[in-house]
XYZ file of C-alpha atoms in Angstrom:
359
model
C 72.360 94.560 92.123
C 72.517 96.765 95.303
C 75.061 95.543 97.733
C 73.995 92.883 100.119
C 75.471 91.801 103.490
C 74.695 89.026 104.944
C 75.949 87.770 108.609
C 75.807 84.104 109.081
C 76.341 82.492 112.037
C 77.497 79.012 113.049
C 74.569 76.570 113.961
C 75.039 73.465 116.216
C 73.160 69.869 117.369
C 70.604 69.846 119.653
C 71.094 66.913 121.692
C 68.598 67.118 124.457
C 66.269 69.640 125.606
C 64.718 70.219 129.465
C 62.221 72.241 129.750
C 62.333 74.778 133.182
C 59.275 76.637 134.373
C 58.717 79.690 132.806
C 59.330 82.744 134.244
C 56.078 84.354 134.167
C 52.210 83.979 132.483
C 53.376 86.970 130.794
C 56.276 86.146 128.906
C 55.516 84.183 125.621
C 58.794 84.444 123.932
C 60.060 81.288 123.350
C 63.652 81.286 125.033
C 66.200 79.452 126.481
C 69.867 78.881 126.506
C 72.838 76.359 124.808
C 75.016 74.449 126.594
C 77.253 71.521 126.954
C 76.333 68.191 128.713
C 78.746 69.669 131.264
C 77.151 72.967 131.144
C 79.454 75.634 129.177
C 77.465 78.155 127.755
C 77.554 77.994 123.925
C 77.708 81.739 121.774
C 76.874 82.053 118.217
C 74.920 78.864 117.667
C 71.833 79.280 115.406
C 69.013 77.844 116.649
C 65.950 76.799 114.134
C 62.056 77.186 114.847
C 59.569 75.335 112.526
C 56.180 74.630 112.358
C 54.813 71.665 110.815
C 56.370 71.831 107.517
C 58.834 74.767 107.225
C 61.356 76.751 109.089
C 59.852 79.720 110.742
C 62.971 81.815 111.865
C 66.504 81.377 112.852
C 68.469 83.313 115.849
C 71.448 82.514 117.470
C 72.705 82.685 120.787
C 74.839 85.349 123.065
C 77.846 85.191 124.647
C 76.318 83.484 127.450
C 74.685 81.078 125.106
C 70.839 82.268 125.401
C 68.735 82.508 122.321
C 65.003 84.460 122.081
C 62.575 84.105 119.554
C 59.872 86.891 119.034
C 56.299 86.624 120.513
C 54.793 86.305 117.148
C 56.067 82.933 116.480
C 55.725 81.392 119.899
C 52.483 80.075 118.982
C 53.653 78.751 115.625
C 56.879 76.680 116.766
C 55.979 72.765 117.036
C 59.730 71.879 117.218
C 63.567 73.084 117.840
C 66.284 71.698 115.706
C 69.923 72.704 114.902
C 73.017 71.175 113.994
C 77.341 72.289 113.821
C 80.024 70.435 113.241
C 81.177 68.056 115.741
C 77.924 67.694 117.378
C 75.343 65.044 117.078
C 71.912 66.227 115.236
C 68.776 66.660 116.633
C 65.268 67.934 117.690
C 62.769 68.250 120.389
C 59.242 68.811 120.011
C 58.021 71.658 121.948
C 55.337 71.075 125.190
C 52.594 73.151 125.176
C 52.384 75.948 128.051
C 56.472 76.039 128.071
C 58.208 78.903 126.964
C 61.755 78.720 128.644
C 64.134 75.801 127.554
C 67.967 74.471 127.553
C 69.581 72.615 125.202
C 72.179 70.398 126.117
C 74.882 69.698 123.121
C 76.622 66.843 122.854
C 79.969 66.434 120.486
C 80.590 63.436 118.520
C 83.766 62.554 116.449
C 84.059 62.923 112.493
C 84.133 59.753 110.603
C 86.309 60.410 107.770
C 86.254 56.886 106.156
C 82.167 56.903 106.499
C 80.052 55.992 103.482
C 81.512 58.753 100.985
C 84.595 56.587 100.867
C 83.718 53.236 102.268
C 83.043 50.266 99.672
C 79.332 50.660 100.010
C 79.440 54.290 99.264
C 81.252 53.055 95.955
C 78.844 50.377 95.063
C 75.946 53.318 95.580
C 77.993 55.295 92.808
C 77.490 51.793 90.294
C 74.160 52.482 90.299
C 72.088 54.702 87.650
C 71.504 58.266 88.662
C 68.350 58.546 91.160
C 65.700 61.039 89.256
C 64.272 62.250 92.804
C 67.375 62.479 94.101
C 68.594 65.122 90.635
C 64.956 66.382 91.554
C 66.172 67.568 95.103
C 69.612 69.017 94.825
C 67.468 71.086 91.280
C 65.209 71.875 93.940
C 68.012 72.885 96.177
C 69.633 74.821 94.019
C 66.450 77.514 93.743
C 67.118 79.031 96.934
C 69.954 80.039 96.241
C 71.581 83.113 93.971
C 74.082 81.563 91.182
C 75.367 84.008 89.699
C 78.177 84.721 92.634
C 81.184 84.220 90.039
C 79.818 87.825 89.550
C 80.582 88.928 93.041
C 83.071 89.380 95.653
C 82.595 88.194 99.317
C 84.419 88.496 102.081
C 84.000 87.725 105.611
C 85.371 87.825 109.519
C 85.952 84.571 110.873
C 87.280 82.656 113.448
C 90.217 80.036 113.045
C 91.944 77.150 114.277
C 94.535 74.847 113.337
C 95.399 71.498 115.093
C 97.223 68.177 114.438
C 95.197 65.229 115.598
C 94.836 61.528 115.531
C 92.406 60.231 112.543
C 90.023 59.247 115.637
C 89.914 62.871 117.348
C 88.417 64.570 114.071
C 85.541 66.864 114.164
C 84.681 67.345 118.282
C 86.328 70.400 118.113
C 88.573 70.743 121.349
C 90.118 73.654 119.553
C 92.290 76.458 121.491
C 91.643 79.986 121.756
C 90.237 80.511 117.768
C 92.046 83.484 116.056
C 90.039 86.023 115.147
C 90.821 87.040 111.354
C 89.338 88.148 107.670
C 88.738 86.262 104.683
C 87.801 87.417 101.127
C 87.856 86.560 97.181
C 86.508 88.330 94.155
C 85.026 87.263 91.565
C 87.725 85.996 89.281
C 89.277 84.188 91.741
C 86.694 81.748 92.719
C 85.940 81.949 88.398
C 89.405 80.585 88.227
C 89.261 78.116 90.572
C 86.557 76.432 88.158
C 88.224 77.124 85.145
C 91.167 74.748 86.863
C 88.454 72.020 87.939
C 87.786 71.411 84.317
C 91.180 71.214 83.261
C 92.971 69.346 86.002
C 89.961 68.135 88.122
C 89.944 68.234 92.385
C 93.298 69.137 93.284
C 96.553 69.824 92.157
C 100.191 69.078 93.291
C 102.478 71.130 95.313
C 105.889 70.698 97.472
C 105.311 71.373 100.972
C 108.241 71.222 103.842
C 108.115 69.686 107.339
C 110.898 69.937 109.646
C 113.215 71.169 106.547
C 111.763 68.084 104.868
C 110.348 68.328 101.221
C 106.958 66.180 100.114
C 104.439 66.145 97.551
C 100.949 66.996 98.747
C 97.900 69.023 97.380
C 96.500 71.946 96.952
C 92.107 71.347 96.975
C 89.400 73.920 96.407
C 87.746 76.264 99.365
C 84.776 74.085 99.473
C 84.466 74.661 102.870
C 84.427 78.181 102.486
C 84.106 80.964 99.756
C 83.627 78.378 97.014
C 80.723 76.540 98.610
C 78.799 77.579 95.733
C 80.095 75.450 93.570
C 77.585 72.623 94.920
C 74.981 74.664 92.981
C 76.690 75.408 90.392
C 75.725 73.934 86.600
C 79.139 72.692 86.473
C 78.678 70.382 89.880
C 75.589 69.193 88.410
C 76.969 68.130 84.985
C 80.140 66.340 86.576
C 78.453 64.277 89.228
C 75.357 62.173 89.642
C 73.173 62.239 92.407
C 71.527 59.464 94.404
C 69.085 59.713 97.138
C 70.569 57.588 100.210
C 68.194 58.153 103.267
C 64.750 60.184 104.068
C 64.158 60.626 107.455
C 61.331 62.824 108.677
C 61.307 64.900 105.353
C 64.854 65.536 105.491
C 67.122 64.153 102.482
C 70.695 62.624 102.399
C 71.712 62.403 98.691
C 75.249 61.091 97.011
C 76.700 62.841 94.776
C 79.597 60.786 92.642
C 81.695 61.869 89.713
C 80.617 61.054 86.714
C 84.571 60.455 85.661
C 87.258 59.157 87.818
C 90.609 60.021 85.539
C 91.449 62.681 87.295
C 91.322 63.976 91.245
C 87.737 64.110 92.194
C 85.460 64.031 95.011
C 82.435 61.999 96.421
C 80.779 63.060 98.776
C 76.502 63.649 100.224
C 74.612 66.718 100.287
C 71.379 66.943 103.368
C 68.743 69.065 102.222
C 66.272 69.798 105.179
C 62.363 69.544 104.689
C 61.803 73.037 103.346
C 64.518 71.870 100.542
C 67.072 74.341 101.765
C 70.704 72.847 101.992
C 71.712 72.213 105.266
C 75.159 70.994 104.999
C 77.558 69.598 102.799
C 80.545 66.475 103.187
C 83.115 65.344 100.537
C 86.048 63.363 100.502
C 89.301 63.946 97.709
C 90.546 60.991 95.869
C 93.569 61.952 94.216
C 96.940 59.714 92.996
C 99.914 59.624 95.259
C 100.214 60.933 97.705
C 96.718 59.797 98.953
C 95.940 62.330 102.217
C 92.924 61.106 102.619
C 91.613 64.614 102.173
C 88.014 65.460 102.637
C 86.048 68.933 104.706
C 82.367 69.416 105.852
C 80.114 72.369 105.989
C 77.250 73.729 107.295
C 75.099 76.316 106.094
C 72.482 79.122 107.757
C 69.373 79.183 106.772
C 68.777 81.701 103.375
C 66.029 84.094 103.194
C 62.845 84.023 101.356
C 64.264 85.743 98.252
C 66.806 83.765 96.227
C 68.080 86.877 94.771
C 69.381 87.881 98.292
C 70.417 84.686 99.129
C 74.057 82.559 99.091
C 75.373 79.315 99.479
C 77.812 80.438 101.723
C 78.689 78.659 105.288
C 78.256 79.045 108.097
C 81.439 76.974 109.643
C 83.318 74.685 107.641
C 85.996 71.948 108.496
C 89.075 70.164 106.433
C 91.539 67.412 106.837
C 94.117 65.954 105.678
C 96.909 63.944 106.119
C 100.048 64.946 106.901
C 103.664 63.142 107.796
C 103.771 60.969 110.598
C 99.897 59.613 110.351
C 98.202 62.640 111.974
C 95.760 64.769 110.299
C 95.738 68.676 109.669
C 92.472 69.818 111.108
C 91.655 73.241 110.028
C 88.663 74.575 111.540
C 86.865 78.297 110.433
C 83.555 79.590 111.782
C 82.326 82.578 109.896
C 80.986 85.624 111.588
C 79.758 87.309 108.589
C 79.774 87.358 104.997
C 79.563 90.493 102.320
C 78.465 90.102 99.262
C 78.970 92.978 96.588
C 78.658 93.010 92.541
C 82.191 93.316 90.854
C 85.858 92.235 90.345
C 86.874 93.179 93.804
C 87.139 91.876 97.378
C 84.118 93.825 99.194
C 85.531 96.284 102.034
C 84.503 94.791 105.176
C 82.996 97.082 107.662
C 84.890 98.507 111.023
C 85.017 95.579 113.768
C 85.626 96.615 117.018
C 87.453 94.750 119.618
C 85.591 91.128 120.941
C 86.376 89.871 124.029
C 87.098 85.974 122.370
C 85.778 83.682 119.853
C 86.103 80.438 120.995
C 82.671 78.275 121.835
């Protein structure tokens, strides 16, 4: 397979939209610009176009958070949507004769003990498996290359850690993100599945805080460079899937394990109305120490040709527990990701400097 590079870029919520007069009867490009409620200019957020029943294209915006879309699909468009993490989702239906538009983003907090762990999500898992719901993440899965246990990716990215209450997870009020690399070959991320059927979710390590030993885990890169694994026939044999919520053509569907002996997760997969996945959301259950472990992630758009195409994100989040009741958030949006046939970690390509990375 000839090498393939890919560069995907983080996508966020649209929240509202106000349309401003366009600039002139010339100009048919369908623009406009990303912002917060308080008027911050938002860079790399992918912004969707679809017509009635499919996603036309996907661009993101600049540093100064303004996004174009080509002539040839202004007349096409009906509708705007996007999504990221810690913002809420949404759309806007476009007005005819307007070309120029902001989009206002507003952030909203994580849940962490929402349905994938609450007492209804486990009732849900009681049930039999949902054949639509199989149907869609089968569906899903079609987009999408599966063979990458046969490749090495890698990746720039842009990082953050922080310690925050249970309540402040997911808006994002990160610092200044560090700008870094991230890669794994091939028998890495093979590994990493070899140890999911063996030990399950997770496995046990001794970690140190202020000098202090305690048990805590170790969990898989779901979040990152072993997002695959969703689509993977291994996922699909250990879990059961069951369709929660349709709204406008867009699918929320449980997946549960189909054993609960060892450390597993539960968690939903939204697949958008062209059956592409959008994002992903899982929670660990483990024994003791329970860290109440769980990540999200959200995924670009792939292209028309599964062959060329990877479930890999475009930002993904974790948390977990950690001594004295706060959480570990760990935050990484991905600026890029290379994909290349073989054993090793693909040689990422000359970056020069970037004047920051934070939203």
């Amino acid at each position: 397979m000839m090498r393939f590079q890919r560069w995907c870029l983080v996508g966020v919520v649209v929240c509202g939209l106000l349309a401003l007069p366009a600039r002139s009867a010339d100009a048919q490009q369908l623009v406009g610009t990303v912002t917060t409620v308080d008027g911050v200019p938002l860079e790399a957020v992918a912004v969707e176009a679809w017509a009635a029943d499919r996603r036309i294209a996907t661009v993101t915006t600049s540093r100064a958070g303004q996004f174009v879309f080509p002539e040839t699909l202004s007349g096409d468009v009906v509708r705007l949507r996007a999504e990221a993490l810690g913002f809420q989702e949404g759309g806007v239906t476009l007005t005819p004769g307007i070309w120029v538009y902001r989009i206002e983003l507003e952030s909203a907090p994580i849940d962490i003990e929402g349905l994938v762990v609450s007492a209804e999500a486990v009732d849900f898992c009681e049930q039999r498996e949902h054949d639509t719901a199989r149907d869609l993440w089968s569906a899903a899965r079609g987009h999408y290359y599966q063979a990458l246990d046969e490749m090495g990716v890698a990746t720039y990215l842009a990082e953050a850690d922080t310690v925050v209450p249970k309540q402040d997870i997911g808006p994002l009020q990160l610092p200044d993100l560090n700008l870094s690399q991230r890669g794994s070959s091939s028998i890495l991320r093979f590994s990493w599945t070899r140890r999911i059927e063996r030990e399950g979710y997770a496995y046990k390590v001794k970690r140190t805080d202020a000098a202090r030993p305690y048990d805590s885990w170790v969990y898989p890169p779901l979040e990152s460079d072993f997002a695959s694994h969703f689509i993977e026939d291994s996922f699909g044999e250990n879990h059961k899937f069951i369709l929660l919520e349709e709204d406008a053509g867009e699918f929320t569907i449980l997946f549960c394990p189909r054993k609960d002996n060892r450390p597993y997760i539960r968690g939903t997969l939204t697949i958008a109305q062209d059956t592409t996945i959008r994002s992903a959301e899982w929670t660990f259950t483990t024994p003791e120490p329970n860290e109440r472990a769980g990540g999200r992630a959200f995924f670009h758009p792939p292209s028309d040709d599964p062959n060329e195409s990877y479930l890999l994100p475009a930002e993904g989040l974790t948390w977990r527990e950690v001594p004295g009741g706060l959480f570990l958030q760990s935050y990484q949006r991905y600026e890029g990701w290379l994909v290349a046939p073989g054993d090793s970690v693909p040689l990422l390509p000359f970056r020069g400097p970037v004047g920051g990375a934070g939203r």
